[in-house]
XYZ file of C-alpha atoms in Angstrom:
406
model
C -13.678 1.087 -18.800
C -9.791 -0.133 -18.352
C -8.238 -0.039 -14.748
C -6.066 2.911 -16.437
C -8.770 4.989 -17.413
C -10.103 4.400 -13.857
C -6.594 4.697 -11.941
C -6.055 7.961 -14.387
C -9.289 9.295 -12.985
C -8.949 12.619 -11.026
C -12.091 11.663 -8.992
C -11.293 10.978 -5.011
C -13.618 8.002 -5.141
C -10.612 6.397 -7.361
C -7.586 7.369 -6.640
C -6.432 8.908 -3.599
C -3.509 10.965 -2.357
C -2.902 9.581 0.959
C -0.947 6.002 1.604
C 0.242 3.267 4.013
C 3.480 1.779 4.866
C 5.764 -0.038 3.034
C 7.571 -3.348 3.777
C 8.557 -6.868 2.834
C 9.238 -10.257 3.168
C 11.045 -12.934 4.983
C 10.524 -13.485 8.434
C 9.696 -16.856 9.597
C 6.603 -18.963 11.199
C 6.139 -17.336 14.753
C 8.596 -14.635 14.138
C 11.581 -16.773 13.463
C 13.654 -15.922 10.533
C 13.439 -18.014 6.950
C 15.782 -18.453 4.808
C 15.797 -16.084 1.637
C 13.337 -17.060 -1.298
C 15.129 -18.027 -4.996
C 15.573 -15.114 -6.383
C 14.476 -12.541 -3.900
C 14.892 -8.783 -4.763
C 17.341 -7.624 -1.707
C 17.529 -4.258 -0.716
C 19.712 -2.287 -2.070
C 23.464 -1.194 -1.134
C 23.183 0.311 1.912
C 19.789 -1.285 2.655
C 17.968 1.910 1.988
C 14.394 1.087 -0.518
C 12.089 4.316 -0.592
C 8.308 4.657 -2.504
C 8.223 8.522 -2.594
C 5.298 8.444 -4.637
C 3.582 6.457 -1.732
C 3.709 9.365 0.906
C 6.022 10.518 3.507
C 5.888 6.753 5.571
C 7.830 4.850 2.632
C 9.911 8.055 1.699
C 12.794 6.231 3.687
C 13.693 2.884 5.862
C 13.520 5.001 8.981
C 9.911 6.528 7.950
C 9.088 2.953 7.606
C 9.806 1.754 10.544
C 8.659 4.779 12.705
C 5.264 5.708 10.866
C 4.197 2.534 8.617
C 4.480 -1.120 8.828
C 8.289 -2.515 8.956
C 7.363 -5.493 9.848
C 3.827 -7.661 8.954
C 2.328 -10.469 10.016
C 0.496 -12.754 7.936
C -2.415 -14.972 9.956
C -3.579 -18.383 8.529
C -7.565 -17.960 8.038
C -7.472 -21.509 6.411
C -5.258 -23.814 5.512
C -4.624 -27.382 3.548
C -2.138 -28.859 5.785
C -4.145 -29.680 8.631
C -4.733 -33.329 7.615
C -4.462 -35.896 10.408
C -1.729 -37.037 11.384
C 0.631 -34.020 10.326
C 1.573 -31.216 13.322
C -0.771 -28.257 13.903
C 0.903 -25.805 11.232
C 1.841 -22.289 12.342
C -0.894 -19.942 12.972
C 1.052 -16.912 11.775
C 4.108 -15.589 9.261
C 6.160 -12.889 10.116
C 7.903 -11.283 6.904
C 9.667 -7.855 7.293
C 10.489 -5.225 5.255
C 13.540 -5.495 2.527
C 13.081 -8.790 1.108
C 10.037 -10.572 -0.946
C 8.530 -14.011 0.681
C 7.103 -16.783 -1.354
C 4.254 -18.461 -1.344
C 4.091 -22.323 -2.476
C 4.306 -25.630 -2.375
C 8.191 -25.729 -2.740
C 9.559 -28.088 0.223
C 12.750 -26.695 2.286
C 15.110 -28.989 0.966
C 13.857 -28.476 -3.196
C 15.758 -26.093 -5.788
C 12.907 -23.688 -5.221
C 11.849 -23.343 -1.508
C 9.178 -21.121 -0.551
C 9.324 -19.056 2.249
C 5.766 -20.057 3.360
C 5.103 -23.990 2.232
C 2.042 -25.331 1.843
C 2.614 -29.286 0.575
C -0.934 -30.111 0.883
C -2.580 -27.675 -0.736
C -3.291 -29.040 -4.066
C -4.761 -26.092 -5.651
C -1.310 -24.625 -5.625
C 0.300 -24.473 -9.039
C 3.580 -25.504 -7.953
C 6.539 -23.541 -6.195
C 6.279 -19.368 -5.752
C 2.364 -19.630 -6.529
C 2.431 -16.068 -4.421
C 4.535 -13.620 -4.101
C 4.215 -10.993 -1.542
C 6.832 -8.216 -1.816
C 7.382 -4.442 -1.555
C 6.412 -1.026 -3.976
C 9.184 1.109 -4.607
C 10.172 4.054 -7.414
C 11.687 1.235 -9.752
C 7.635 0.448 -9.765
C 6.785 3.011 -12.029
C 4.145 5.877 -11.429
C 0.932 3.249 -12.979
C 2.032 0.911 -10.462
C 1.793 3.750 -7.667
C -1.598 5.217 -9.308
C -2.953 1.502 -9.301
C -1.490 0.766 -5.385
C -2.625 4.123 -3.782
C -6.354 3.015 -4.567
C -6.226 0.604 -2.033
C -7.986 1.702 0.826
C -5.171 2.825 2.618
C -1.983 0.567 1.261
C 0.547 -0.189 3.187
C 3.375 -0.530 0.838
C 3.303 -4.488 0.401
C 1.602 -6.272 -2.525
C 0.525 -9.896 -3.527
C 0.468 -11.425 -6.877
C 0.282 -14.920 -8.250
C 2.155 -14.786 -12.260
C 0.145 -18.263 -13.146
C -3.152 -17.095 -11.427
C -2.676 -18.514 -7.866
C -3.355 -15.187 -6.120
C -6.593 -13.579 -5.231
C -7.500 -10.688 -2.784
C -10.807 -10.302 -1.107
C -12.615 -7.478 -2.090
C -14.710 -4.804 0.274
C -17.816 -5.113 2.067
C -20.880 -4.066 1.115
C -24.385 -3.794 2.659
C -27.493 -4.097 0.350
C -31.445 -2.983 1.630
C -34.704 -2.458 0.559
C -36.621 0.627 0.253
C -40.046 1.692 -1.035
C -39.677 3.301 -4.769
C -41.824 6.540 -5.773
C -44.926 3.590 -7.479
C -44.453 1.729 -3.767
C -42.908 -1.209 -5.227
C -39.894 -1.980 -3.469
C -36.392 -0.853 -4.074
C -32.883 -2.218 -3.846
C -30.068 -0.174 -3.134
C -26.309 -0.638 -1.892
C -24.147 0.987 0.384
C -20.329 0.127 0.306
C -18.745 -0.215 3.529
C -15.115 -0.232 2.887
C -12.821 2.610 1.887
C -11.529 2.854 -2.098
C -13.909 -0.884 -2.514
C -14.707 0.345 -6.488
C -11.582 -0.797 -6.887
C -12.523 -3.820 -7.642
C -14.153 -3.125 -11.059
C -15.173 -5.837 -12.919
C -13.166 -5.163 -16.562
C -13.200 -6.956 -19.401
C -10.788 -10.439 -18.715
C -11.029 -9.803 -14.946
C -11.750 -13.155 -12.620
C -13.425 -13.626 -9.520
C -14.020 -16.971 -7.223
C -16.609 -17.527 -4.307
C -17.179 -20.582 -2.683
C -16.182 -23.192 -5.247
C -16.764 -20.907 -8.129
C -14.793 -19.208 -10.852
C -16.098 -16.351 -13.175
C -14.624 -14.642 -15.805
C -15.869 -11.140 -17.295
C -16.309 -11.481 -20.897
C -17.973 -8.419 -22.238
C -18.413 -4.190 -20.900
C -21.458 -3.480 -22.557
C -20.949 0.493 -21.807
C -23.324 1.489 -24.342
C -25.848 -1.267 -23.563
C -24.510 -1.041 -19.786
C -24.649 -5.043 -19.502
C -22.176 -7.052 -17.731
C -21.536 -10.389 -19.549
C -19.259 -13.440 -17.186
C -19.070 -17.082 -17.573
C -18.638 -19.682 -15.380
C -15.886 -21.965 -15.776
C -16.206 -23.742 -12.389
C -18.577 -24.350 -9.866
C -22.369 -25.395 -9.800
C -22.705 -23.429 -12.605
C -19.805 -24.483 -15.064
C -20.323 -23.336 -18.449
C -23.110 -21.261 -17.985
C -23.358 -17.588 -19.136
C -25.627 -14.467 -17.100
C -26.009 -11.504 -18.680
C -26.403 -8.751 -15.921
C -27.984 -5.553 -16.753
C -27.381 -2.210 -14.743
C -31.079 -2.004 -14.144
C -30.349 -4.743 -12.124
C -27.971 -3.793 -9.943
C -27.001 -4.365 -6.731
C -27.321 -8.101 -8.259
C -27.100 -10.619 -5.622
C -25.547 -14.187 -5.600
C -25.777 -16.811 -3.082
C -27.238 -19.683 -2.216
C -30.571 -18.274 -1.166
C -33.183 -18.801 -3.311
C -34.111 -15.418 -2.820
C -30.932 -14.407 -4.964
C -31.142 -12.882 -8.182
C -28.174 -15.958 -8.846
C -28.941 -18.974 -6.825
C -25.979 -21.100 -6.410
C -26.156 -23.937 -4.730
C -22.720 -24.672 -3.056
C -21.715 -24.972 0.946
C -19.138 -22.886 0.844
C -21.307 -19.670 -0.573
C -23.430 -17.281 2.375
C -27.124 -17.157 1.382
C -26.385 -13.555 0.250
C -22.653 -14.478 -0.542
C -21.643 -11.024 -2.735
C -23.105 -8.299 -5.156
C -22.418 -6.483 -8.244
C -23.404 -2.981 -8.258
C -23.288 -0.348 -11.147
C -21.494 2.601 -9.878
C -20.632 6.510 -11.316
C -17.213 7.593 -10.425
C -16.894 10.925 -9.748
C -16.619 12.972 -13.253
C -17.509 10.000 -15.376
C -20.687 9.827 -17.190
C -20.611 6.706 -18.030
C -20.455 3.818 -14.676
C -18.709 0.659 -14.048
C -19.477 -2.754 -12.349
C -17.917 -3.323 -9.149
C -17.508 -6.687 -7.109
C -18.324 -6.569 -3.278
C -18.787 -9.115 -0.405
C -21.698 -8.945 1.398
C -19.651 -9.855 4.745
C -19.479 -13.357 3.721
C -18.186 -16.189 5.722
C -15.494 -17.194 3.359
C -15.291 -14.488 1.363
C -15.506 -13.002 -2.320
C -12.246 -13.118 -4.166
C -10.742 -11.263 -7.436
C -8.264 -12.969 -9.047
C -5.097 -11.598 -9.765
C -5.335 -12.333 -13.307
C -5.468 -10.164 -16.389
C -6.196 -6.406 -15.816
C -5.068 -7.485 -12.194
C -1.835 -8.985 -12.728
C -0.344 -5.760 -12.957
C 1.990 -4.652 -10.565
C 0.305 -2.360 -7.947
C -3.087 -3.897 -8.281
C -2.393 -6.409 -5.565
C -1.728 -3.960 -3.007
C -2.545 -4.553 0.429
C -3.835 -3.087 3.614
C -4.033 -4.053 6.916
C -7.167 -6.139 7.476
C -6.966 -7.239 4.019
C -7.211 -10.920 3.425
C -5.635 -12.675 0.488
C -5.645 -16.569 -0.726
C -2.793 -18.644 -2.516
C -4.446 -21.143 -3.769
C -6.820 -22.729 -1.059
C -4.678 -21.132 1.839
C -6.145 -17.906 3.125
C -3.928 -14.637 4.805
C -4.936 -11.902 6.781
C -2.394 -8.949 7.203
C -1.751 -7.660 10.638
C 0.401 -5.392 12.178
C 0.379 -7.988 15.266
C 0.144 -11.774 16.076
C -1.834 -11.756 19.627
C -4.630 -13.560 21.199
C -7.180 -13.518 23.866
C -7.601 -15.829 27.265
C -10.029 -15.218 29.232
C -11.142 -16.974 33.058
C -13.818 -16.268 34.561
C -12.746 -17.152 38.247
C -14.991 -17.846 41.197
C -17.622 -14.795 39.906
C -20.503 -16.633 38.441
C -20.188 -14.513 35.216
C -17.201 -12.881 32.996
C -17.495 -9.349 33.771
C -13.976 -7.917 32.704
C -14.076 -6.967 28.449
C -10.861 -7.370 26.213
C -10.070 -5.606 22.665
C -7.706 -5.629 20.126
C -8.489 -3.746 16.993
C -5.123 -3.700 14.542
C -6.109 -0.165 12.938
C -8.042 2.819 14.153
C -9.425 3.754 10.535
C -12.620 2.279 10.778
C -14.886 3.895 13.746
C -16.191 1.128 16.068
C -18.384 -0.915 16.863
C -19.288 -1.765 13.135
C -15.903 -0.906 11.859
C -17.854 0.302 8.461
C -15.896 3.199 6.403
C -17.866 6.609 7.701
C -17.097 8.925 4.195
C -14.027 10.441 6.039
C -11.784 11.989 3.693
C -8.786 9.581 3.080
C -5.869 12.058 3.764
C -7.367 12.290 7.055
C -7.189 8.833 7.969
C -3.240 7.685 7.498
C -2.393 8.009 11.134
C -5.264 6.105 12.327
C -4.218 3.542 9.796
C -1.521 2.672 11.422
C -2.552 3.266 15.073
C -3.279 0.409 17.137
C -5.726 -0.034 20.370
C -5.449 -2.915 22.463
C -7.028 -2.910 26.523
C -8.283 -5.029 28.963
C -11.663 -3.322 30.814
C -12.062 -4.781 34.588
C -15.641 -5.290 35.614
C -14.982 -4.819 39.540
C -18.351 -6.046 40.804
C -20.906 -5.148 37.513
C -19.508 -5.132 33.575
C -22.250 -2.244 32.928
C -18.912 0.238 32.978
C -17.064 -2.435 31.064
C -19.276 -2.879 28.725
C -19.527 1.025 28.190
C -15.629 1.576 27.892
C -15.090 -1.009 25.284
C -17.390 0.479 22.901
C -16.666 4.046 23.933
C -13.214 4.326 24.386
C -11.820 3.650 20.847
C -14.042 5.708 19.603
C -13.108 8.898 21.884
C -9.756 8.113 21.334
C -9.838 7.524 17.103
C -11.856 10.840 17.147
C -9.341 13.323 18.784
């Protein structure tokens, strides 16, 4: 099945009606402002951009700003500058909304600086590797159908033309049950809004760890999934998944239905399930992390590299090459001291979007037009203990959750 045919669907499981925010780029490290990227799409006259087909928050610049995400900050999960001897690099990239940022290795004083520069990164394929900008009409309505399946987008989206880019995909939870004969079972439960998404289509690519696979046959009649490795432990070997199989495992536990033996993989690193979209008959293969230290990626090549299929929410985490992103709505951190009371009883939270319910933050089936304000609702407090945390303890569990379900 194409990402058309899926993104064409009427099923809610696919597509759905509600979005984000929209915004984009520069901004500079620590909220300073960069210069403008080569070529950067400016807004235009009058500095009005509007995504009608996104929902009423990117309908205007004032909607924008008053019920999406104007501005967003970008948070270094890893990066390949911090070799010794060089400064700490910034910890976080603020780009706002009207202009696209970069994403490369191009140096400040080059013909083609990036907005974001990464010199040591290697894996980088030169200058404007990434490019992180934002959806509007001139997109097209595909680009919409493709953007509005992403959980719940908030107007921006990544790509990488020469194959730099990669977004990770959604969680996933897999568990054993007995079957009907008492043998055990496997099923999957996804955890993340709109994560079939990530369907794994004939010339799609995904990395984990230090490997790369490509797709390179749909058997829907024979329903057999058919990828290659072309880097990794397991260069140049073939598997041949079957739906029967599914949820199919990979990792580095033995354990795994694909043992891979790498340091950078989870023992239960990711899973391919077989999935039946709403109204389909026939189902597809979908790519999930299993909450993963470092993450399952699909690359922004092929059926990806269209335009809306990099869109992003908040939480979402992206790489450019070997330099990971997490989108936020704010840069902020926690200090804590514990004083002259022999233990830390006050609690602290921060949690950037009230869409997932707490503590486990796992999508709960809500419909998704119900959930665009508590996208972009934000709950940060500090809990004093006052002689006990028992009532601290209590409040920053239970107060989110009052609060997100008002």
């Amino acid at each position: 099945m194409s990402l058309d045919a899926m993104a064409s669907s009427g099923g809610t499981s696919w597509l759905g009606n509600g979005g984000g925010s929209q915004s984009q780029p520069p901004g500079g490290a620590n909220g300073s402002q960069a210069p403008a990227s080569n070529g950067a799409r400016g807004p235009p006259p009058g500095g009005e951009i509007s995504w009608s087909r996104g929902g009423r928050q990117f309908s205007s610049s004032r909607e924008v700003y008053t019920r999406g995400l104007y501005r967003v900050c970008l948070k270094f999960t890893t990066s390949e500058d911090e070799d010794e001897g060089k400064p700490e690099p910034a910890t976080a990239y603020w780009t706002v909304y009207g202009k696209r940022t970069t994403i490369g290795n191009g140096v400040p004083n080059s013909s083609r600086p990036d907005d974001i520069c990464r010199r040591m990164d290697d894996s980088m394929s030169g200058p404007c590797a990434g490019i992180m900008e934002w959806l509007t009409d001139d997109d097209g309505e595909q680009a919409a159908l493709y953007a509005l399946r992403a959980g719940m987008t908030c107007g921006w989206h990544i790509r990488g033309d020469r194959g730099d880019a990669a977004i990770r995909v959604g969680k996933a939870k897999v568990y054993s049950k007995q079957g009907p004969d008492g043998s055990p079972l496997k099923e999957a439960r996804l955890l993340t809004l709109d994560a079939e998404r990530w369907a794994l289509t004939e010339g799609a690519s995904f990395a984990a760890g230090n490997s790369v696979f490509s797709v390179e046959d749909v058997g829907e009649k024979e329903q057999k999934l058919t990828v290659h490795c072309s880097k990794g432990p397991l260069r140049n070997k073939t598997i041949e998944i079957p739906a029967r199989r599914c949820p199919y495992v990979f990792g580095r536990a033995h354990e795994a239905d694909l043992c891979i033996m790498d340091r950078e993989l989870s023992r239960k690193h990711g899973v391919i399930l077989y999935v039946r979209p709403q109204g389909r008959k026939s189902g597809v293969f979908v790519l999930a992390d299993l909450e993963s230290t470092n993450g399952s990626y699909m690359r922004l090549t092929g059926p990806y590299s269209l335009k809306g299929t990099g869109a992003l929410t908040i939480g979402d985490e992206f790489i450019v090459g070997r330099t990971g992103f997490s989108v936020n709505r704010f840069d902020c951190g926690i200090s804590e001291a514990i004083g002259a009371r022999p233990t830390m009883e006050d609690r602290t939270i921060v949690i950037q979007n009230l869409m997932y319910p707490p503590p486990d933050y796992y999508y709960d089936g809500s419909p998704k037009e119900t959930l665009t304000e508590l996208a972009f609702t934000t709950f940060a407090a500090v809990f004093d203990g006052h002689g006990g945390d028992e009532c601290s303890n209590y409040l920053v569990d239970a107060l989110p959750r009052h609060i997100r379900n008002q």
